[in-house]
PDB file of C-alpha atoms in Angstrom:
ATOM      1  CA  MET A   1      -1.580  27.572 -18.350  1.00  0.00           C
ATOM      2  CA  SER A   2      -0.763  23.863 -18.521  1.00  0.00           C
ATOM      3  CA  HIS A   3       1.978  21.914 -20.262  1.00  0.00           C
ATOM      4  CA  ASP A   4       2.435  18.333 -21.327  1.00  0.00           C
ATOM      5  CA  LEU A   5       4.365  15.980 -19.096  1.00  0.00           C
ATOM      6  CA  SER A   6       8.064  15.708 -19.940  1.00  0.00           C
ATOM      7  CA  TRP A   7       9.910  12.406 -19.935  1.00  0.00           C
ATOM      8  CA  ILE A   8      12.001  13.459 -16.915  1.00  0.00           C
ATOM      9  CA  GLU A   9       8.909  14.493 -14.970  1.00  0.00           C
ATOM     10  CA  ALA A  10       7.203  11.224 -15.869  1.00  0.00           C
ATOM     11  CA  ALA A  11      10.135   9.077 -14.738  1.00  0.00           C
ATOM     12  CA  GLY A  12      10.539  11.106 -11.533  1.00  0.00           C
ATOM     13  CA  ALA A  13       6.837  10.887 -10.735  1.00  0.00           C
ATOM     14  CA  GLY A  14       6.849   7.132 -11.301  1.00  0.00           C
ATOM     15  CA  LEU A  15       9.851   6.585  -9.047  1.00  0.00           C
ATOM     16  CA  LEU A  16       8.422   8.810  -6.309  1.00  0.00           C
ATOM     17  CA  GLN A  17       4.999   7.178  -6.362  1.00  0.00           C
ATOM     18  CA  GLY A  18       6.429   3.665  -6.568  1.00  0.00           C
ATOM     19  CA  VAL A  19       8.346   4.175  -3.334  1.00  0.00           C
ATOM     20  CA  ALA A  20       5.935   6.435  -1.434  1.00  0.00           C
ATOM     21  CA  ALA A  21       2.841   4.324  -2.154  1.00  0.00           C
ATOM     22  CA  VAL A  22       4.492   1.140  -0.861  1.00  0.00           C
ATOM     23  CA  PHE A  23       6.239   2.737   2.098  1.00  0.00           C
ATOM     24  CA  PRO A  24       3.798   3.999   4.773  1.00  0.00           C
ATOM     25  CA  ILE A  25       4.348   7.643   3.801  1.00  0.00           C
ATOM     26  CA  SER A  26       1.503   8.405   1.317  1.00  0.00           C
ATOM     27  CA  GLY A  27       2.212   8.527  -2.393  1.00  0.00           C
ATOM     28  CA  LEU A  28      -0.635  10.962  -3.105  1.00  0.00           C
ATOM     29  CA  GLY A  29       0.516  13.294  -0.327  1.00  0.00           C
ATOM     30  CA  HIS A  30       4.085  13.363  -1.608  1.00  0.00           C
ATOM     31  CA  GLY A  31       2.858  14.053  -5.116  1.00  0.00           C
ATOM     32  CA  GLU A  32       0.892  17.057  -3.842  1.00  0.00           C
ATOM     33  CA  LEU A  33       3.786  18.425  -1.798  1.00  0.00           C
ATOM     34  CA  VAL A  34       6.444  17.946  -4.465  1.00  0.00           C
ATOM     35  CA  GLY A  35       4.215  19.720  -6.972  1.00  0.00           C
ATOM     36  CA  ALA A  36       3.666  22.631  -4.581  1.00  0.00           C
ATOM     37  CA  LEU A  37       7.179  22.974  -3.169  1.00  0.00           C
ATOM     38  CA  GLY A  38       9.378  21.720  -5.989  1.00  0.00           C
ATOM     39  CA  GLN A  39       9.658  25.120  -7.681  1.00  0.00           C
ATOM     40  CA  GLY A  40       6.463  24.403  -9.571  1.00  0.00           C
ATOM     41  CA  ALA A  41       7.622  21.010 -10.851  1.00  0.00           C
ATOM     42  CA  ALA A  42       4.665  19.501 -12.692  1.00  0.00           C
ATOM     43  CA  ALA A  43       2.344  21.839 -10.798  1.00  0.00           C
ATOM     44  CA  ASP A  44       0.813  23.173 -14.031  1.00  0.00           C
ATOM     45  CA  VAL A  45       0.352  19.824 -15.753  1.00  0.00           C
ATOM     46  CA  ALA A  46      -3.103  19.539 -17.269  1.00  0.00           C
ATOM     47  CA  PRO A  47      -5.611  17.819 -14.922  1.00  0.00           C
ATOM     48  CA  GLU A  48      -6.391  15.205 -17.575  1.00  0.00           C
ATOM     49  CA  THR A  49      -2.701  14.366 -17.874  1.00  0.00           C
ATOM     50  CA  ALA A  50      -2.254  14.193 -14.103  1.00  0.00           C
ATOM     51  CA  GLY A  51      -5.263  11.894 -13.773  1.00  0.00           C
ATOM     52  CA  TYR A  52      -3.964   9.587 -16.481  1.00  0.00           C
ATOM     53  CA  LEU A  53      -0.503   9.550 -14.901  1.00  0.00           C
ATOM     54  CA  TYR A  54      -1.756   8.678 -11.406  1.00  0.00           C
ATOM     55  CA  SER A  55      -4.054   5.955 -12.725  1.00  0.00           C
ATOM     56  CA  ALA A  56      -1.326   4.325 -14.802  1.00  0.00           C
ATOM     57  CA  VAL A  57       1.124   4.487 -11.904  1.00  0.00           C
ATOM     58  CA  ARG A  58      -1.370   2.912  -9.479  1.00  0.00           C
ATOM     59  CA  VAL A  59      -1.956   0.009 -11.839  1.00  0.00           C
ATOM     60  CA  ALA A  60       1.806  -0.450 -12.186  1.00  0.00           C
ATOM     61  CA  ILE A  61       2.312  -0.444  -8.410  1.00  0.00           C
ATOM     62  CA  GLY A  62      -0.480  -2.984  -8.004  1.00  0.00           C
ATOM     63  CA  VAL A  63       1.157  -5.203 -10.630  1.00  0.00           C
ATOM     64  CA  ALA A  64       4.515  -4.917  -8.833  1.00  0.00           C
ATOM     65  CA  LEU A  65       2.885  -6.067  -5.597  1.00  0.00           C
ATOM     66  CA  LEU A  66       1.189  -8.931  -7.438  1.00  0.00           C
ATOM     67  CA  ILE A  67       4.549 -10.034  -8.816  1.00  0.00           C
ATOM     68  CA  TYR A  68       6.194  -9.982  -5.403  1.00  0.00           C
ATOM     69  CA  PHE A  69       3.328 -11.724  -3.607  1.00  0.00           C
ATOM     70  CA  TRP A  70       2.346 -14.070  -6.437  1.00  0.00           C
ATOM     71  CA  ARG A  71       2.838 -17.092  -4.194  1.00  0.00           C
ATOM     72  CA  ASP A  72       0.420 -15.654  -1.633  1.00  0.00           C
ATOM     73  CA  TRP A  73      -2.224 -14.927  -4.274  1.00  0.00           C
ATOM     74  CA  ALA A  74      -1.709 -18.343  -5.886  1.00  0.00           C
ATOM     75  CA  ARG A  75      -2.209 -19.872  -2.446  1.00  0.00           C
ATOM     76  CA  VAL A  76      -5.403 -17.841  -2.050  1.00  0.00           C
ATOM     77  CA  GLY A  77      -6.706 -19.060  -5.404  1.00  0.00           C
ATOM     78  CA  THR A  78      -5.834 -22.664  -4.635  1.00  0.00           C
ATOM     79  CA  GLY A  79      -7.482 -22.402  -1.225  1.00  0.00           C
ATOM     80  CA  LEU A  80     -10.697 -21.068  -2.731  1.00  0.00           C
ATOM     81  CA  VAL A  81     -10.842 -23.808  -5.352  1.00  0.00           C
ATOM     82  CA  ARG A  82     -10.053 -26.475  -2.776  1.00  0.00           C
ATOM     83  CA  SER A  83     -12.823 -25.217  -0.497  1.00  0.00           C
ATOM     84  CA  VAL A  84     -15.470 -24.841  -3.203  1.00  0.00           C
ATOM     85  CA  ALA A  85     -14.652 -28.191  -4.839  1.00  0.00           C
ATOM     86  CA  ARG A  86     -14.382 -29.862  -1.420  1.00  0.00           C
ATOM     87  CA  TRP A  87     -11.079 -31.429  -2.277  1.00  0.00           C
ATOM     88  CA  PRO A  88      -9.763 -33.896   0.295  1.00  0.00           C
ATOM     89  CA  GLY A  89      -6.969 -32.808   2.563  1.00  0.00           C
ATOM     90  CA  ARG A  90      -8.304 -29.351   3.360  1.00  0.00           C
ATOM     91  CA  ARG A  91      -5.600 -27.153   4.877  1.00  0.00           C
ATOM     92  CA  ARG A  92      -5.542 -24.364   7.414  1.00  0.00           C
ATOM     93  CA  GLU A  93      -4.454 -21.804   4.818  1.00  0.00           C
ATOM     94  CA  ASP A  94      -7.725 -22.419   2.972  1.00  0.00           C
ATOM     95  CA  THR A  95      -9.398 -20.449   5.739  1.00  0.00           C
ATOM     96  CA  TRP A  96      -6.958 -17.612   5.144  1.00  0.00           C
ATOM     97  CA  ALA A  97      -7.887 -17.607   1.446  1.00  0.00           C
ATOM     98  CA  TRP A  98     -11.502 -16.768   2.274  1.00  0.00           C
ATOM     99  CA  VAL A  99     -10.459 -14.231   4.900  1.00  0.00           C
ATOM    100  CA  ILE A 100      -8.202 -12.306   2.511  1.00  0.00           C
ATOM    101  CA  VAL A 101     -10.857 -12.274  -0.239  1.00  0.00           C
ATOM    102  CA  LEU A 102     -13.590 -11.063   2.103  1.00  0.00           C
ATOM    103  CA  ALA A 103     -11.218  -8.421   3.451  1.00  0.00           C
ATOM    104  CA  ALA A 104     -10.339  -7.149  -0.025  1.00  0.00           C
ATOM    105  CA  ILE A 105     -13.934  -6.649  -1.209  1.00  0.00           C
ATOM    106  CA  PRO A 106     -14.890  -3.588   0.935  1.00  0.00           C
ATOM    107  CA  GLY A 107     -11.755  -1.676  -0.028  1.00  0.00           C
ATOM    108  CA  CYS A 108     -12.203  -2.313  -3.751  1.00  0.00           C
ATOM    109  CA  VAL A 109     -15.889  -1.371  -3.746  1.00  0.00           C
ATOM    110  CA  GLY A 110     -15.248   1.652  -1.539  1.00  0.00           C
ATOM    111  CA  VAL A 111     -12.409   3.080  -3.601  1.00  0.00           C
ATOM    112  CA  ALA A 112     -14.384   2.638  -6.836  1.00  0.00           C
ATOM    113  CA  LEU A 113     -17.300   4.596  -5.355  1.00  0.00           C
ATOM    114  CA  LEU A 114     -15.389   7.227  -3.378  1.00  0.00           C
ATOM    115  CA  ALA A 115     -12.432   8.051  -5.634  1.00  0.00           C
ATOM    116  CA  PRO A 116     -14.442  10.451  -7.863  1.00  0.00           C
ATOM    117  CA  ARG A 117     -15.872  12.167  -4.761  1.00  0.00           C
ATOM    118  CA  ALA A 118     -12.411  12.570  -3.224  1.00  0.00           C
ATOM    119  CA  LYS A 119     -11.069  14.676  -6.112  1.00  0.00           C
ATOM    120  CA  PRO A 120     -11.893  17.986  -4.321  1.00  0.00           C
ATOM    121  CA  LEU A 121      -9.208  17.039  -1.788  1.00  0.00           C
ATOM    122  CA  LEU A 122      -6.551  17.330  -4.492  1.00  0.00           C
ATOM    123  CA  GLY A 123      -4.750  20.603  -5.101  1.00  0.00           C
ATOM    124  CA  ARG A 124      -4.616  21.408  -1.373  1.00  0.00           C
ATOM    125  CA  PRO A 125      -0.971  20.951  -0.391  1.00  0.00           C
ATOM    126  CA  LEU A 126      -1.445  22.407   3.086  1.00  0.00           C
ATOM    127  CA  LEU A 127      -4.078  19.769   3.810  1.00  0.00           C
ATOM    128  CA  ALA A 128      -1.667  17.106   2.536  1.00  0.00           C
ATOM    129  CA  ALA A 129       1.085  18.417   4.816  1.00  0.00           C
ATOM    130  CA  VAL A 130      -1.153  18.389   7.892  1.00  0.00           C
ATOM    131  CA  CYS A 131      -2.457  14.904   7.080  1.00  0.00           C
ATOM    132  CA  LEU A 132       1.093  13.636   6.510  1.00  0.00           C
ATOM    133  CA  ALA A 133       2.130  14.865   9.954  1.00  0.00           C
ATOM    134  CA  GLY A 134      -0.984  13.277  11.465  1.00  0.00           C
ATOM    135  CA  ASN A 135      -0.187  10.051   9.630  1.00  0.00           C
ATOM    136  CA  GLY A 136       3.238  10.005  11.254  1.00  0.00           C
ATOM    137  CA  LEU A 137       1.874  10.801  14.693  1.00  0.00           C
ATOM    138  CA  LEU A 138      -0.589   7.924  14.449  1.00  0.00           C
ATOM    139  CA  MET A 139       2.197   5.520  13.508  1.00  0.00           C
ATOM    140  CA  LEU A 140       4.297   6.668  16.454  1.00  0.00           C
ATOM    141  CA  VAL A 141       1.370   6.118  18.832  1.00  0.00           C
ATOM    142  CA  ALA A 142       0.856   2.618  17.405  1.00  0.00           C
ATOM    143  CA  TRP A 143       4.565   1.855  17.771  1.00  0.00           C
ATOM    144  CA  TRP A 144       4.463   3.049  21.384  1.00  0.00           C
ATOM    145  CA  TRP A 145       1.411   0.827  22.009  1.00  0.00           C
ATOM    146  CA  TRP A 146       3.028  -2.183  20.356  1.00  0.00           C
ATOM    147  CA  ARG A 147       6.319  -1.701  22.238  1.00  0.00           C
ATOM    148  CA  ARG A 148       4.488  -2.161  25.535  1.00  0.00           C
ATOM    149  CA  SER A 149       2.508  -5.185  24.383  1.00  0.00           C
ATOM    150  CA  PRO A 150       3.507  -8.831  25.062  1.00  0.00           C
ATOM    151  CA  ARG A 151       4.150  -9.292  21.291  1.00  0.00           C
ATOM    152  CA  ALA A 152       6.982  -6.734  21.271  1.00  0.00           C
ATOM    153  CA  GLY A 153       9.582  -9.406  21.922  1.00  0.00           C
ATOM    154  CA  GLY A 154       8.310 -11.695  19.190  1.00  0.00           C
ATOM    155  CA  ARG A 155       9.126  -9.914  15.960  1.00  0.00           C
ATOM    156  CA  SER A 156       8.972 -12.255  13.022  1.00  0.00           C
ATOM    157  CA  GLY A 157      12.419 -13.045  11.758  1.00  0.00           C
ATOM    158  CA  SER A 158      14.149 -12.736  15.135  1.00  0.00           C
ATOM    159  CA  HIS A 159      12.957 -16.080  16.494  1.00  0.00           C
ATOM    160  CA  ARG A 160      13.180 -18.404  13.512  1.00  0.00           C
ATOM    161  CA  ALA A 161      15.582 -19.445  10.808  1.00  0.00           C
ATOM    162  CA  PRO A 162      15.303 -17.644   7.455  1.00  0.00           C
ATOM    163  CA  LEU A 163      12.673 -19.186   5.196  1.00  0.00           C
ATOM    164  CA  ARG A 164      12.495 -19.494   1.444  1.00  0.00           C
ATOM    165  CA  ARG A 165       9.841 -17.388  -0.245  1.00  0.00           C
ATOM    166  CA  GLY A 166       7.447 -20.312  -0.691  1.00  0.00           C
ATOM    167  CA  GLU A 167       7.879 -21.432   2.909  1.00  0.00           C
ATOM    168  CA  GLU A 168       7.425 -17.863   4.089  1.00  0.00           C
ATOM    169  CA  SER A 169       4.150 -17.563   2.180  1.00  0.00           C
ATOM    170  CA  GLN A 170       2.760 -20.788   3.637  1.00  0.00           C
ATOM    171  CA  SER A 171       3.926 -19.962   7.161  1.00  0.00           C
ATOM    172  CA  SER A 172       2.346 -16.509   7.003  1.00  0.00           C
ATOM    173  CA  ALA A 173      -0.963 -17.911   5.752  1.00  0.00           C
ATOM    174  CA  VAL A 174      -1.138 -20.401   8.611  1.00  0.00           C
ATOM    175  CA  GLU A 175      -0.087 -17.878  11.263  1.00  0.00           C
ATOM    176  CA  LEU A 176      -2.495 -15.186  10.111  1.00  0.00           C
ATOM    177  CA  SER A 177      -5.409 -17.597   9.820  1.00  0.00           C
ATOM    178  CA  TYR A 178      -5.125 -18.039  13.585  1.00  0.00           C
ATOM    179  CA  LEU A 179      -4.185 -14.467  14.547  1.00  0.00           C
ATOM    180  CA  LEU A 180      -6.609 -12.484  12.388  1.00  0.00           C
ATOM    181  CA  PRO A 181     -10.339 -13.266  12.752  1.00  0.00           C
ATOM    182  CA  PRO A 182     -12.515 -12.552   9.691  1.00  0.00           C
ATOM    183  CA  ARG A 183     -14.203  -9.548  11.352  1.00  0.00           C
ATOM    184  CA  ARG A 184     -10.906  -7.801  11.999  1.00  0.00           C
ATOM    185  CA  ALA A 185      -9.578  -8.739   8.577  1.00  0.00           C
ATOM    186  CA  VAL A 186     -12.592  -7.075   6.916  1.00  0.00           C
ATOM    187  CA  LEU A 187     -11.998  -3.955   8.983  1.00  0.00           C
ATOM    188  CA  LEU A 188      -8.364  -3.960   7.890  1.00  0.00           C
ATOM    189  CA  GLY A 189      -9.541  -4.243   4.298  1.00  0.00           C
ATOM    190  CA  VAL A 190     -11.385  -0.928   4.600  1.00  0.00           C
ATOM    191  CA  LEU A 191      -8.314   0.998   5.785  1.00  0.00           C
ATOM    192  CA  PRO A 192      -6.406   1.153   2.448  1.00  0.00           C
ATOM    193  CA  MET A 193      -9.178   3.496   1.238  1.00  0.00           C
ATOM    194  CA  ALA A 194      -7.568   6.139   3.469  1.00  0.00           C
ATOM    195  CA  SER A 195      -5.056   6.628   0.641  1.00  0.00           C
ATOM    196  CA  LEU A 196      -7.751   8.702  -1.075  1.00  0.00           C
ATOM    197  CA  VAL A 197      -6.838  11.490   1.362  1.00  0.00           C
ATOM    198  CA  PRO A 198      -3.520  13.147   0.402  1.00  0.00           C
ATOM    199  CA  GLY A 199      -1.023  12.648   3.208  1.00  0.00           C
ATOM    200  CA  ILE A 200      -2.670   9.540   4.666  1.00  0.00           C
ATOM    201  CA  SER A 201      -1.051   6.201   3.892  1.00  0.00           C
ATOM    202  CA  GLY A 202      -3.386   3.240   3.527  1.00  0.00           C
ATOM    203  CA  VAL A 203      -0.418   0.916   4.068  1.00  0.00           C
ATOM    204  CA  GLY A 204       0.616   2.788   7.213  1.00  0.00           C
ATOM    205  CA  LEU A 205      -2.908   2.851   8.625  1.00  0.00           C
ATOM    206  CA  THR A 206      -3.363  -0.880   8.022  1.00  0.00           C
ATOM    207  CA  ILE A 207      -0.020  -1.692   9.655  1.00  0.00           C
ATOM    208  CA  THR A 208      -0.982   0.523  12.588  1.00  0.00           C
ATOM    209  CA  ALA A 209      -4.250  -1.356  13.148  1.00  0.00           C
ATOM    210  CA  GLY A 210      -2.469  -4.688  12.796  1.00  0.00           C
ATOM    211  CA  LEU A 211       0.029  -3.748  15.495  1.00  0.00           C
ATOM    212  CA  ILE A 212      -2.733  -2.654  17.851  1.00  0.00           C
ATOM    213  CA  TRP A 213      -4.477  -6.000  17.283  1.00  0.00           C
ATOM    214  CA  GLY A 214      -1.373  -7.951  18.241  1.00  0.00           C
ATOM    215  CA  LEU A 215       0.395  -8.670  14.955  1.00  0.00           C
ATOM    216  CA  THR A 216       4.131  -8.259  14.582  1.00  0.00           C
ATOM    217  CA  HIS A 217       5.542  -5.629  12.238  1.00  0.00           C
ATOM    218  CA  GLU A 218       6.293  -8.254   9.608  1.00  0.00           C
ATOM    219  CA  GLN A 219       2.829  -9.792   9.785  1.00  0.00           C
ATOM    220  CA  ALA A 220       1.080  -6.406   9.746  1.00  0.00           C
ATOM    221  CA  ALA A 221       3.154  -5.208   6.786  1.00  0.00           C
ATOM    222  CA  ARG A 222       2.410  -8.368   4.813  1.00  0.00           C
ATOM    223  CA  VAL A 223      -1.322  -8.051   5.408  1.00  0.00           C
ATOM    224  CA  ALA A 224      -1.242  -4.342   4.532  1.00  0.00           C
ATOM    225  CA  LEU A 225       0.579  -4.881   1.243  1.00  0.00           C
ATOM    226  CA  LEU A 226      -1.701  -7.774   0.287  1.00  0.00           C
ATOM    227  CA  LEU A 227      -4.851  -5.757   0.982  1.00  0.00           C
ATOM    228  CA  VAL A 228      -3.628  -2.586  -0.717  1.00  0.00           C
ATOM    229  CA  THR A 229      -2.889  -4.481  -3.953  1.00  0.00           C
ATOM    230  CA  PRO A 230      -6.504  -4.951  -5.174  1.00  0.00           C
ATOM    231  CA  VAL A 231      -7.369  -1.449  -3.959  1.00  0.00           C
ATOM    232  CA  LEU A 232      -4.608   0.109  -6.070  1.00  0.00           C
ATOM    233  CA  LEU A 233      -5.575  -1.970  -9.097  1.00  0.00           C
ATOM    234  CA  THR A 234      -9.242  -1.023  -8.747  1.00  0.00           C
ATOM    235  CA  TRP A 235      -8.422   2.638  -8.175  1.00  0.00           C
ATOM    236  CA  GLY A 236      -6.111   2.755 -11.156  1.00  0.00           C
ATOM    237  CA  LEU A 237      -8.207   0.772 -13.620  1.00  0.00           C
ATOM    238  CA  THR A 238     -11.422   2.664 -12.859  1.00  0.00           C
ATOM    239  CA  GLY A 239      -9.577   5.953 -13.313  1.00  0.00           C
ATOM    240  CA  LEU A 240      -7.860   5.167 -16.600  1.00  0.00           C
ATOM    241  CA  PRO A 241      -9.285   7.253 -19.442  1.00  0.00           C
ATOM    242  CA  ASP A 242      -9.825   6.152 -22.998  1.00  0.00           C
ATOM    243  CA  LEU A 243      -6.220   6.358 -24.216  1.00  0.00           C
ATOM    244  CA  ARG A 244      -7.360   6.228 -27.843  1.00  0.00           C
ATOM    245  CA  ARG A 245      -8.477   9.839 -27.613  1.00  0.00           C
ATOM    246  CA  ALA A 246      -6.296  12.320 -29.495  1.00  0.00           C
ATOM    247  CA  GLU A 247      -5.703  14.487 -26.425  1.00  0.00           C
ATOM    248  CA  TYR A 248      -3.432  11.773 -24.988  1.00  0.00           C
ATOM    249  CA  ASP A 249      -1.233  11.424 -28.080  1.00  0.00           C
ATOM    250  CA  ASN A 250       1.519  13.623 -26.650  1.00  0.00           C
ATOM    251  CA  VAL A 251       1.557  12.115 -23.150  1.00  0.00           C
ATOM    252  CA  ARG A 252       0.834   8.446 -23.791  1.00  0.00           C
ATOM    253  CA  GLY A 253       4.519   7.536 -24.011  1.00  0.00           C
ATOM    254  CA  ALA A 254       5.389   9.536 -20.918  1.00  0.00           C
ATOM    255  CA  GLY A 255       2.638   7.742 -19.037  1.00  0.00           C
ATOM    256  CA  TYR A 256       4.054   4.367 -20.045  1.00  0.00           C
ATOM    257  CA  LEU A 257       7.481   5.495 -18.824  1.00  0.00           C
ATOM    258  CA  ALA A 258       6.017   6.626 -15.503  1.00  0.00           C
ATOM    259  CA  ALA A 259       4.255   3.284 -15.092  1.00  0.00           C
ATOM    260  CA  ALA A 260       7.430   1.338 -15.869  1.00  0.00           C
ATOM    261  CA  ALA A 261       9.447   3.413 -13.395  1.00  0.00           C
ATOM    262  CA  ALA A 262       6.745   2.958 -10.749  1.00  0.00           C
ATOM    263  CA  LEU A 263       6.646  -0.811 -11.270  1.00  0.00           C
ATOM    264  CA  VAL A 264      10.405  -1.182 -10.764  1.00  0.00           C
ATOM    265  CA  ALA A 265      10.503   1.231  -7.826  1.00  0.00           C
ATOM    266  CA  ALA A 266       7.494  -0.398  -6.127  1.00  0.00           C
ATOM    267  CA  TYR A 267       8.927  -3.891  -6.471  1.00  0.00           C
ATOM    268  CA  LEU A 268      12.279  -2.872  -5.000  1.00  0.00           C
ATOM    269  CA  ALA A 269      10.542  -0.896  -2.242  1.00  0.00           C
ATOM    270  CA  THR A 270       8.464  -3.972  -1.370  1.00  0.00           C
ATOM    271  CA  VAL A 271      11.583  -6.136  -1.131  1.00  0.00           C
ATOM    272  CA  LEU A 272      13.226  -3.601   1.173  1.00  0.00           C
ATOM    273  CA  LEU A 273      10.128  -3.038   3.304  1.00  0.00           C
ATOM    274  CA  VAL A 274       9.438  -6.727   3.925  1.00  0.00           C
ATOM    275  CA  ARG A 275      13.056  -7.349   4.892  1.00  0.00           C
ATOM    276  CA  TYR A 276      13.164  -4.230   7.031  1.00  0.00           C
ATOM    277  CA  PHE A 277      10.123  -5.153   9.104  1.00  0.00           C
ATOM    278  CA  ARG A 278      11.592  -8.545   9.987  1.00  0.00           C
ATOM    279  CA  THR A 279      13.855  -6.881  12.541  1.00  0.00           C
ATOM    280  CA  ALA A 280      12.838  -3.211  12.728  1.00  0.00           C
ATOM    281  CA  SER A 281       9.822  -1.066  13.592  1.00  0.00           C
ATOM    282  CA  LEU A 282       7.462   1.562  12.230  1.00  0.00           C
ATOM    283  CA  ARG A 283       9.073   4.329  14.261  1.00  0.00           C
ATOM    284  CA  PRO A 284      11.433   5.844  11.600  1.00  0.00           C
ATOM    285  CA  PHE A 285       8.541   6.238   9.161  1.00  0.00           C
ATOM    286  CA  GLY A 286       6.512   7.957  11.869  1.00  0.00           C
ATOM    287  CA  TYR A 287       9.294  10.434  12.625  1.00  0.00           C
ATOM    288  CA  TYR A 288       9.789  11.113   8.925  1.00  0.00           C
ATOM    289  CA  CYS A 289       6.111  11.832   8.281  1.00  0.00           C
ATOM    290  CA  VAL A 290       5.803  14.143  11.309  1.00  0.00           C
ATOM    291  CA  LEU A 291       8.935  16.122  10.404  1.00  0.00           C
ATOM    292  CA  ALA A 292       8.252  16.239   6.654  1.00  0.00           C
ATOM    293  CA  GLY A 293       4.617  17.205   7.142  1.00  0.00           C
ATOM    294  CA  ALA A 294       5.436  19.907   9.693  1.00  0.00           C
ATOM    295  CA  ALA A 295       8.249  21.336   7.556  1.00  0.00           C
ATOM    296  CA  ALA A 296       6.025  21.367   4.468  1.00  0.00           C
ATOM    297  CA  ALA A 297       3.209  23.073   6.385  1.00  0.00           C
ATOM    298  CA  VAL A 298       5.581  25.807   7.607  1.00  0.00           C
ATOM    299  CA  ALA A 299       7.002  26.311   4.106  1.00  0.00           C
ATOM    300  CA  LEU A 300       3.552  26.480   2.530  1.00  0.00           C
ATOM    301  CA  SER A 301       2.267  28.930   5.125  1.00  0.00           C
ATOM    302  CA  ARG A 302       5.079  31.338   4.217  1.00  0.00           C
ATOM    303  CA  THR A 303       4.341  31.327   0.497  1.00  0.00           C
TER     304      THR A 303
END
C-alpha cells in the first residue's frame, strides 16, 4: 500500500539528494538505502510519486550547478560563438568550449536512452549497497594511483595565490584545454551515465578517471561537475511527467519543496566540494563509501 509524500519526507529527500548527487557518494544509492533501512521511510511511496520526485530533484541539482558554474558555461558559449563567427583574437579557451560541448553530448544522449531501461535496477537496496562499496574502493585505488604520480605534489590551490571566481574560470579553461585532449574529454563525458546504477557516483567515477589521466583533484572535480550538469538536466527533464494530471495534485507542492531543498543543498555542497579539493583528496569519500556500503549490506542481509 502506498502513501503520498509528506512535506518532511520531501524536504529530507531534497536535502539528501542535493548533497549526495554532488558529492562522489551516489544520490540514487543513498535514496535506495535510506528507503530500505530508515524504518521504512518513504519506502512505500507510490512509484509515480517517487519518479516525479527524483526527476524534479535532478533538474534542481542541475540548475544549482549551472548557477555556480555560470561563468564557465558563459565562457563556453562565448567560445563557440567566437569560433563559428571567426571573430578576431581567438583565445585558447575557445578550444575548451568545443571540447566541453563534445564531451557533454554522449552523456546526455546516453542517459536519455538508457534511463528507462535502468529502472529494473531500482528497488534493490542490496545491489545499491554493494555498488556503493565498490564505488568507494575504486576511488581509493585512484587516490593511491594519483598519490604515486608526479602530479601528486601539484594540487591546484597549493601553488598559486587565491583567484577570484572569474579568474578561476578562465585559468581552468586554459589549463584544461592543454591537459585534456578531446578524445579523453569525450570518454569522461560518458562516465556520468554511471549514476543510473544505484550506488555508483557519476561524479566520483569522472574524478577517478581524471586523476588517472594526470589531472589534479581540483581540475578533475571541476570537469566532473561541469559534465554531470547537462546529464542531470537531461535525465530530470526527460523523466518529468505531465504535472497537469490529477494524480499529482496532492504531491505537486511537496515536489516543489523537494526541488527547492535540493537546489540549495546542491549549491552549498558544490561550494564546499570545490574548496575542499583545492587542498585535499578523494580518500575520505572512498573510505565513507566502502564503510557505508559494507555496513548497509550486512544490515540488509540480516533483515
